[in-house]
Amino acid sequence: MIRPLARAAVLAGLAAMLASAGARADCRGLQVAEPWIRSAPPGAMALAAYAELRNTGPAPLTISGLAAADFERAELHRNLIDNGVARMRAVPRLTLAPGEALTLAPGGYHLMLLRPRRALAAGAASRIEFLCDDDRSAVTFVLRSPD
Amino acid sequence: MSSSTQSVLFGVVAALAAVAGLVVAQLHFGSKTPSIESGTLLSKPRPIAEFQLVDSAGHPFGRSRLEGQWTLIFTGFTYCPDVCPNTLAVLKGVKARLDEAKVPLQVVFVSVDPERDTGERLGLYTHYFNPDFIGATGNRDNLDSLTRSLSLIYAKVPGTTPDSYTMDHSAALVLVNPQAEVAGYFLPPHRPEALVRDLENVVRRTPAR
């Protein structure tokens, strides 16, 4: 026997879940400025995206992943030159303190975009989502040369 | 003139001669290894052992391809989305400036990732920056032999998935003289203006015969 009150509660819960999914709640406080993808040689299997990330919220913000429909994989990476050797390493989780900013720029942090699913020429737009613990933020990146 | 004055004078002349000798020696040897601002030149260039790579067109690329001209070698891999295109973009600008100044220089991008870098992929990647740039790679033994001669290192580093591994590689540019010897190194960060000045300086001083 279905009690009307319970059914109403379930429906309300479902409605709330759908509403939150539809609203695409952002990674709270994440601000992404000047997003761009470095235009790459034809057939390039790895591209890099850059932007300035800032946590404008009152609480720490953790980016735990990326989703990019135009690529097979997207990961946050960091390059460093260590004793004359260029090393690139994945950064699985990045936490920004309230007010903290991180610049993704050539030679340092970047979003590593592996194996494009479509040809992306200069001027093309590509959407990349930042995944936070509960939320996600979609940002449109535009391909251009670094000059 | 008293004998004591004479001996003082002699001492002064001898001292001046010694200083002049040092200055001449400095100028002479200094001119052999000019100092560069964006790296170091070896006082004694080091020979490169024979090696056998293949260029992106499928032609053999060995020691003989380094003879008779100045060459700049950079190691990397095409799955490298940041450091390698940064460096190749710098070299593109440097090469254009050197071409204008009629300073000949061969630029070679050696892929240390032969598993993924086929000749075709390497050609597309390298020629995007300049159609005259040469892309070359080879098997492990030959890559090891060449990088050892060049005093460079590289290593495969596993990624999050088996096919998303990355390569650590020396970030230096190696300058090879027309006798196929290592003449020096340019160290990061690579600044186009300084590289152009240094390369013009070095190549003009000792043009290929």
Tab-separated table of C-alpha atoms in Angstrom:
chain	number	residue	atom	x	y	z
A	1	MET	CA	0.000	0.000	0.000
A	2	ILE	CA	1.398	3.370	-0.992
A	3	ARG	CA	0.864	6.095	1.504
A	4	PRO	CA	0.071	9.408	-0.211
A	5	LEU	CA	2.391	11.361	2.068
A	6	ALA	CA	5.402	9.151	1.291
A	7	ARG	CA	4.637	9.310	-2.418
A	8	ALA	CA	4.512	13.088	-2.280
A	9	ALA	CA	7.851	13.166	-0.469
A	10	VAL	CA	9.466	10.898	-3.083
A	11	LEU	CA	8.105	13.010	-5.902
A	12	ALA	CA	9.294	16.182	-4.231
A	13	GLY	CA	12.728	14.650	-3.821
A	14	LEU	CA	12.843	13.603	-7.450
A	15	ALA	CA	11.734	17.053	-8.545
A	16	ALA	CA	14.476	18.649	-6.458
A	17	MET	CA	17.104	16.341	-7.994
A	18	LEU	CA	15.902	17.110	-11.507
A	19	ALA	CA	15.843	20.807	-10.750
A	20	SER	CA	19.398	20.789	-9.458
A	21	ALA	CA	20.580	18.826	-12.502
A	22	GLY	CA	18.756	21.198	-14.839
A	23	ALA	CA	20.177	24.262	-13.127
A	24	ARG	CA	23.730	22.909	-13.634
A	25	ALA	CA	24.933	24.141	-10.323
A	26	ASP	CA	28.433	25.591	-10.743
A	27	CYS	CA	31.525	24.613	-8.858
A	28	ARG	CA	30.745	27.099	-6.144
A	29	GLY	CA	32.959	30.167	-6.429
A	30	LEU	CA	34.973	29.000	-9.446
A	31	GLN	CA	35.714	31.821	-11.833
A	32	VAL	CA	37.476	31.008	-15.097
A	33	ALA	CA	38.943	33.943	-17.006
A	34	GLU	CA	40.520	34.085	-20.479
A	35	PRO	CA	40.049	30.442	-21.424
A	36	TRP	CA	41.913	29.362	-24.571
A	37	ILE	CA	43.294	26.269	-26.241
A	38	ARG	CA	46.621	26.420	-28.048
A	39	SER	CA	46.007	25.702	-31.718
A	40	ALA	CA	48.071	22.664	-32.583
A	41	PRO	CA	49.676	21.009	-35.599
A	42	PRO	CA	47.288	19.010	-37.807
A	43	GLY	CA	46.749	15.543	-36.397
A	44	ALA	CA	48.086	16.527	-32.962
A	45	MET	CA	46.917	13.997	-30.379
A	46	ALA	CA	47.437	16.224	-27.363
A	47	LEU	CA	46.415	19.828	-26.945
A	48	ALA	CA	46.798	22.200	-24.022
A	49	ALA	CA	44.231	24.629	-22.634
A	50	TYR	CA	44.948	27.624	-20.451
A	51	ALA	CA	42.958	30.046	-18.296
A	52	GLU	CA	43.063	31.848	-15.020
A	53	LEU	CA	41.203	30.029	-12.262
A	54	ARG	CA	40.027	31.825	-9.162
A	55	ASN	CA	38.065	30.732	-6.143
A	56	THR	CA	35.764	33.653	-5.424
A	57	GLY	CA	33.788	31.720	-2.812
A	58	PRO	CA	34.097	31.648	0.983
A	59	ALA	CA	35.124	27.977	1.168
A	60	PRO	CA	37.991	25.908	-0.281
A	61	LEU	CA	37.240	24.669	-3.791
A	62	THR	CA	38.543	21.369	-5.142
A	63	ILE	CA	38.703	20.531	-8.833
A	64	SER	CA	38.754	16.745	-9.001
A	65	GLY	CA	38.396	16.153	-12.717
A	66	LEU	CA	37.579	17.450	-16.169
A	67	ALA	CA	35.111	16.406	-18.850
A	68	ALA	CA	35.500	17.436	-22.474
A	69	ALA	CA	33.223	15.919	-25.110
A	70	ASP	CA	35.594	16.914	-27.935
A	71	PHE	CA	38.417	14.811	-26.477
A	72	GLU	CA	38.893	11.261	-25.261
A	73	ARG	CA	40.507	12.427	-22.040
A	74	ALA	CA	41.074	15.689	-20.229
A	75	GLU	CA	43.356	16.048	-17.217
A	76	LEU	CA	44.906	18.860	-15.256
A	77	HIS	CA	48.664	18.730	-15.758
A	78	ARG	CA	51.664	20.612	-14.577
A	79	ASN	CA	54.971	21.070	-16.356
A	80	LEU	CA	58.153	21.801	-14.587
A	81	ILE	CA	61.777	21.992	-15.562
A	82	ASP	CA	63.660	20.001	-12.964
A	83	ASN	CA	67.470	20.050	-13.277
A	84	GLY	CA	67.159	20.855	-16.975
A	85	VAL	CA	64.606	18.098	-17.592
A	86	ALA	CA	61.071	18.928	-18.744
A	87	ARG	CA	58.615	16.829	-16.740
A	88	MET	CA	54.836	16.758	-17.154
A	89	ARG	CA	52.719	15.358	-14.326
A	90	ALA	CA	48.992	14.874	-13.803
A	91	VAL	CA	47.432	16.829	-10.941
A	92	PRO	CA	44.414	14.660	-9.978
A	93	ARG	CA	43.012	17.134	-7.443
A	94	LEU	CA	43.576	20.832	-7.136
A	95	THR	CA	42.317	22.790	-4.139
A	96	LEU	CA	42.054	26.553	-4.204
A	97	ALA	CA	41.674	28.374	-0.899
A	98	PRO	CA	39.101	31.184	-0.724
A	99	GLY	CA	40.407	34.047	-2.849
A	100	GLU	CA	43.213	31.928	-4.308
A	101	ALA	CA	43.984	32.115	-8.026
A	102	LEU	CA	45.992	29.825	-10.278
A	103	THR	CA	47.128	30.813	-13.744
A	104	LEU	CA	47.289	28.042	-16.291
A	105	ALA	CA	49.856	29.269	-18.803
A	106	PRO	CA	52.390	27.874	-21.282
A	107	GLY	CA	55.253	26.201	-19.447
A	108	GLY	CA	53.313	25.567	-16.247
A	109	TYR	CA	49.840	24.295	-15.374
A	110	HIS	CA	47.543	23.400	-18.284
A	111	LEU	CA	44.565	21.275	-19.135
A	112	MET	CA	45.867	18.312	-21.125
A	113	LEU	CA	43.374	17.391	-23.842
A	114	LEU	CA	44.088	13.975	-25.319
A	115	ARG	CA	42.996	12.675	-28.728
A	116	PRO	CA	40.541	15.143	-30.241
A	117	ARG	CA	37.291	13.567	-31.470
A	118	ARG	CA	36.902	16.224	-34.177
A	119	ALA	CA	39.252	18.503	-36.056
A	120	LEU	CA	39.610	21.783	-34.181
A	121	ALA	CA	40.966	24.695	-36.203
A	122	ALA	CA	41.930	28.134	-34.912
A	123	GLY	CA	38.799	30.016	-33.862
A	124	ALA	CA	36.875	26.845	-32.978
A	125	ALA	CA	35.081	26.739	-29.630
A	126	SER	CA	35.211	23.721	-27.354
A	127	ARG	CA	33.434	23.164	-24.071
A	128	ILE	CA	35.323	21.854	-21.088
A	129	GLU	CA	33.696	21.061	-17.756
A	130	PHE	CA	35.475	21.413	-14.436
A	131	LEU	CA	34.284	18.729	-12.014
A	132	CYS	CA	34.191	19.651	-8.368
A	133	ASP	CA	33.155	17.350	-5.565
A	134	ASP	CA	29.424	17.815	-6.086
A	135	ASP	CA	29.156	20.281	-8.912
A	136	ARG	CA	30.464	21.049	-12.350
A	137	SER	CA	31.177	24.210	-14.302
A	138	ALA	CA	31.121	24.326	-18.098
A	139	VAL	CA	33.454	26.804	-19.768
A	140	THR	CA	33.836	27.553	-23.475
A	141	PHE	CA	37.449	27.603	-24.633
A	142	VAL	CA	38.483	29.057	-28.002
A	143	LEU	CA	41.378	27.776	-30.102
A	144	ARG	CA	44.040	30.300	-30.945
A	145	SER	CA	47.763	30.621	-31.465
A	146	PRO	CA	49.737	31.814	-28.434
A	147	ASP	CA	50.987	35.015	-30.118
B	1	MET	CA	120.504	56.308	-15.816
B	2	SER	CA	121.581	54.451	-12.691
B	3	SER	CA	121.562	50.685	-12.753
B	4	SER	CA	118.817	50.588	-10.129
B	5	THR	CA	116.607	52.830	-12.326
B	6	GLN	CA	117.398	50.559	-15.261
B	7	SER	CA	116.354	47.440	-13.401
B	8	VAL	CA	113.121	49.105	-12.234
B	9	LEU	CA	112.414	50.145	-15.816
B	10	PHE	CA	113.161	46.614	-16.982
B	11	GLY	CA	110.785	45.284	-14.366
B	12	VAL	CA	108.035	47.664	-15.516
B	13	VAL	CA	108.551	46.715	-19.165
B	14	ALA	CA	108.498	43.030	-18.270
B	15	ALA	CA	105.303	43.494	-16.282
B	16	LEU	CA	103.687	45.419	-19.156
B	17	ALA	CA	104.732	42.701	-21.590
B	18	ALA	CA	103.248	40.056	-19.340
B	19	VAL	CA	99.950	41.953	-19.116
B	20	ALA	CA	99.947	42.485	-22.897
B	21	GLY	CA	100.581	38.781	-23.353
B	22	LEU	CA	97.631	37.915	-21.130
B	23	VAL	CA	95.402	40.351	-23.013
B	24	VAL	CA	96.448	38.904	-26.379
B	25	ALA	CA	95.935	35.369	-25.097
B	26	GLN	CA	92.541	36.306	-23.722
B	27	LEU	CA	91.508	37.879	-27.032
B	28	HIS	CA	92.860	34.952	-28.997
B	29	PHE	CA	91.339	32.140	-26.967
B	30	GLY	CA	88.272	34.234	-26.206
B	31	SER	CA	87.598	34.467	-29.933
B	32	LYS	CA	87.713	30.680	-30.219
B	33	THR	CA	84.870	30.182	-27.773
B	34	PRO	CA	82.745	33.296	-27.792
B	35	SER	CA	80.582	33.622	-24.730
B	36	ILE	CA	76.847	33.362	-25.324
B	37	GLU	CA	74.091	34.792	-23.184
B	38	SER	CA	71.506	32.014	-23.354
B	39	GLY	CA	73.624	28.956	-22.660
B	40	THR	CA	77.167	27.649	-22.671
B	41	LEU	CA	79.652	26.833	-25.390
B	42	LEU	CA	82.075	23.995	-24.774
B	43	SER	CA	85.731	25.062	-24.826
B	44	LYS	CA	86.433	21.733	-26.526
B	45	PRO	CA	83.601	20.473	-28.780
B	46	ARG	CA	82.694	16.795	-28.253
B	47	PRO	CA	82.358	14.388	-31.181
B	48	ILE	CA	78.997	12.681	-31.713
B	49	ALA	CA	79.147	8.911	-32.173
B	50	GLU	CA	77.543	7.368	-35.252
B	51	PHE	CA	73.780	6.872	-34.865
B	52	GLN	CA	70.985	5.889	-37.182
B	53	LEU	CA	67.605	7.589	-36.994
B	54	VAL	CA	64.925	7.943	-39.682
B	55	ASP	CA	63.493	11.315	-40.680
B	56	SER	CA	59.782	11.959	-41.160
B	57	ALA	CA	60.106	11.315	-44.903
B	58	GLY	CA	61.578	7.858	-44.192
B	59	HIS	CA	65.165	8.754	-45.116
B	60	PRO	CA	68.095	7.719	-42.946
B	61	PHE	CA	69.177	10.429	-40.541
B	62	GLY	CA	72.648	9.744	-39.183
B	63	ARG	CA	75.796	11.593	-38.234
B	64	SER	CA	76.523	12.569	-41.849
B	65	ARG	CA	73.346	14.683	-41.914
B	66	LEU	CA	74.940	16.874	-39.230
B	67	GLU	CA	78.167	17.450	-41.159
B	68	GLY	CA	78.831	20.598	-43.165
B	69	GLN	CA	76.331	22.858	-41.420
B	70	TRP	CA	75.352	24.176	-38.016
B	71	THR	CA	72.449	22.316	-36.408
B	72	LEU	CA	70.202	22.898	-33.432
B	73	ILE	CA	68.713	19.722	-31.923
B	74	PHE	CA	65.719	19.583	-29.605
B	75	THR	CA	64.298	16.381	-28.140
B	76	GLY	CA	60.620	15.904	-27.373
B	77	PHE	CA	57.520	14.020	-28.506
B	78	THR	CA	54.356	14.970	-30.356
B	79	TYR	CA	52.007	14.038	-27.468
B	80	CYS	CA	53.663	16.940	-25.672
B	81	PRO	CA	51.095	19.762	-25.737
B	82	ASP	CA	52.983	22.494	-23.930
B	83	VAL	CA	56.785	22.509	-23.637
B	84	CYS	CA	57.464	21.123	-27.139
B	85	PRO	CA	55.156	23.490	-29.051
B	86	ASN	CA	56.430	26.378	-26.882
B	87	THR	CA	60.004	25.577	-27.842
B	88	LEU	CA	59.249	24.857	-31.490
B	89	ALA	CA	57.316	28.134	-31.730
B	90	VAL	CA	60.364	29.951	-30.340
B	91	LEU	CA	62.565	28.151	-32.872
B	92	LYS	CA	60.155	29.072	-35.655
B	93	GLY	CA	60.662	32.755	-34.842
B	94	VAL	CA	64.413	32.351	-34.411
B	95	LYS	CA	64.738	30.521	-37.723
B	96	ALA	CA	62.787	33.232	-39.567
B	97	ARG	CA	65.094	35.906	-38.164
B	98	LEU	CA	68.215	33.909	-39.030
B	99	ASP	CA	66.926	33.283	-42.565
B	100	GLU	CA	66.450	37.032	-42.998
B	101	ALA	CA	69.994	37.610	-41.783
B	102	LYS	CA	71.270	34.861	-44.118
B	103	VAL	CA	72.597	32.817	-41.222
B	104	PRO	CA	72.145	29.133	-42.132
B	105	LEU	CA	70.944	26.763	-39.402
B	106	GLN	CA	69.432	23.288	-39.569
B	107	VAL	CA	66.777	22.592	-36.921
B	108	VAL	CA	66.098	18.992	-35.912
B	109	PHE	CA	63.304	17.789	-33.615
B	110	VAL	CA	64.195	14.327	-32.321
B	111	SER	CA	61.212	12.397	-30.966
B	112	VAL	CA	62.103	10.207	-27.993
B	113	ASP	CA	58.674	8.541	-28.282
B	114	PRO	CA	58.982	6.220	-31.306
B	115	GLU	CA	56.094	4.064	-30.008
B	116	ARG	CA	53.563	6.773	-30.799
B	117	ASP	CA	55.445	9.050	-33.191
B	118	THR	CA	55.178	7.596	-36.650
B	119	GLY	CA	57.023	9.363	-39.453
B	120	GLU	CA	53.796	10.860	-40.737
B	121	ARG	CA	52.743	12.221	-37.348
B	122	LEU	CA	56.221	13.570	-36.710
B	123	GLY	CA	56.293	15.268	-40.127
B	124	LEU	CA	52.911	16.961	-39.648
B	125	TYR	CA	53.906	18.151	-36.211
B	126	THR	CA	57.381	19.429	-37.112
B	127	HIS	CA	56.487	21.031	-40.446
B	128	TYR	CA	53.590	22.930	-38.872
B	129	PHE	CA	56.239	25.153	-37.278
B	130	ASN	CA	58.555	25.348	-40.290
B	131	PRO	CA	58.590	23.143	-43.407
B	132	ASP	CA	62.402	23.112	-43.247
B	133	PHE	CA	62.506	21.705	-39.711
B	134	ILE	CA	63.473	18.044	-39.680
B	135	GLY	CA	61.637	15.524	-37.522
B	136	ALA	CA	63.515	12.302	-36.787
B	137	THR	CA	63.244	9.327	-34.492
B	138	GLY	CA	64.568	5.789	-34.241
B	139	ASN	CA	64.706	2.690	-32.139
B	140	ARG	CA	65.702	2.734	-28.460
B	141	ASP	CA	69.339	1.789	-29.097
B	142	ASN	CA	69.883	4.575	-31.585
B	143	LEU	CA	68.005	7.125	-29.501
B	144	ASP	CA	70.057	6.080	-26.475
B	145	SER	CA	73.286	6.365	-28.446
B	146	LEU	CA	72.455	9.820	-29.784
B	147	THR	CA	71.147	11.231	-26.507
B	148	ARG	CA	74.232	9.863	-24.737
B	149	SER	CA	76.482	11.657	-27.253
B	150	LEU	CA	74.474	14.822	-26.739
B	151	SER	CA	74.480	14.384	-22.914
B	152	LEU	CA	70.684	14.519	-22.884
B	153	ILE	CA	68.317	12.284	-20.965
B	154	TYR	CA	64.797	11.015	-21.553
B	155	ALA	CA	62.501	8.599	-19.778
B	156	LYS	CA	59.027	7.152	-20.218
B	157	VAL	CA	56.684	7.960	-17.332
B	158	PRO	CA	53.381	6.058	-16.919
B	159	GLY	CA	50.160	8.075	-17.137
B	160	THR	CA	46.660	7.467	-15.823
B	161	THR	CA	45.978	5.041	-18.699
B	162	PRO	CA	48.446	2.816	-20.597
B	163	ASP	CA	48.331	5.019	-23.689
B	164	SER	CA	48.494	8.354	-21.895
B	165	TYR	CA	52.060	7.950	-20.694
B	166	THR	CA	54.369	10.928	-20.952
B	167	MET	CA	58.049	11.412	-21.671
B	168	ASP	CA	60.485	13.313	-19.492
B	169	HIS	CA	63.146	14.892	-21.671
B	170	SER	CA	65.993	17.382	-21.398
B	171	ALA	CA	64.748	20.877	-22.133
B	172	ALA	CA	68.082	22.101	-23.528
B	173	LEU	CA	68.761	22.827	-27.180
B	174	VAL	CA	71.994	21.297	-28.431
B	175	LEU	CA	74.157	23.231	-30.856
B	176	VAL	CA	76.111	20.981	-33.217
B	177	ASN	CA	78.964	22.364	-35.294
B	178	PRO	CA	79.664	21.503	-38.964
B	179	GLN	CA	82.106	18.783	-37.863
B	180	ALA	CA	79.191	16.967	-36.180
B	181	GLU	CA	80.490	17.808	-32.693
B	182	VAL	CA	78.509	19.150	-29.749
B	183	ALA	CA	79.478	22.827	-29.645
B	184	GLY	CA	77.228	23.955	-26.816
B	185	TYR	CA	73.846	24.093	-25.112
B	186	PHE	CA	71.065	26.629	-24.880
B	187	LEU	CA	69.188	26.367	-21.623
B	188	PRO	CA	65.557	27.211	-20.823
B	189	PRO	CA	63.774	29.543	-20.634
B	190	HIS	CA	64.437	29.964	-24.349
B	191	ARG	CA	64.280	33.652	-25.259
B	192	PRO	CA	64.074	34.311	-29.009
B	193	GLU	CA	66.047	37.585	-29.002
B	194	ALA	CA	68.982	36.119	-27.112
B	195	LEU	CA	68.990	32.941	-29.207
B	196	VAL	CA	69.104	34.949	-32.435
B	197	ARG	CA	72.014	37.063	-31.168
B	198	ASP	CA	73.931	34.028	-29.909
B	199	LEU	CA	73.381	31.931	-33.022
B	200	GLU	CA	74.301	34.774	-35.363
B	201	ASN	CA	77.427	35.347	-33.328
B	202	VAL	CA	78.526	31.708	-33.270
B	203	VAL	CA	77.569	30.686	-36.817
B	204	ARG	CA	79.038	33.829	-38.420
B	205	ARG	CA	82.306	33.347	-36.550
B	206	THR	CA	82.786	29.825	-37.824
B	207	PRO	CA	80.783	29.335	-41.003
B	208	ALA	CA	80.515	25.859	-42.460
B	209	ARG	CA	83.057	25.210	-45.173
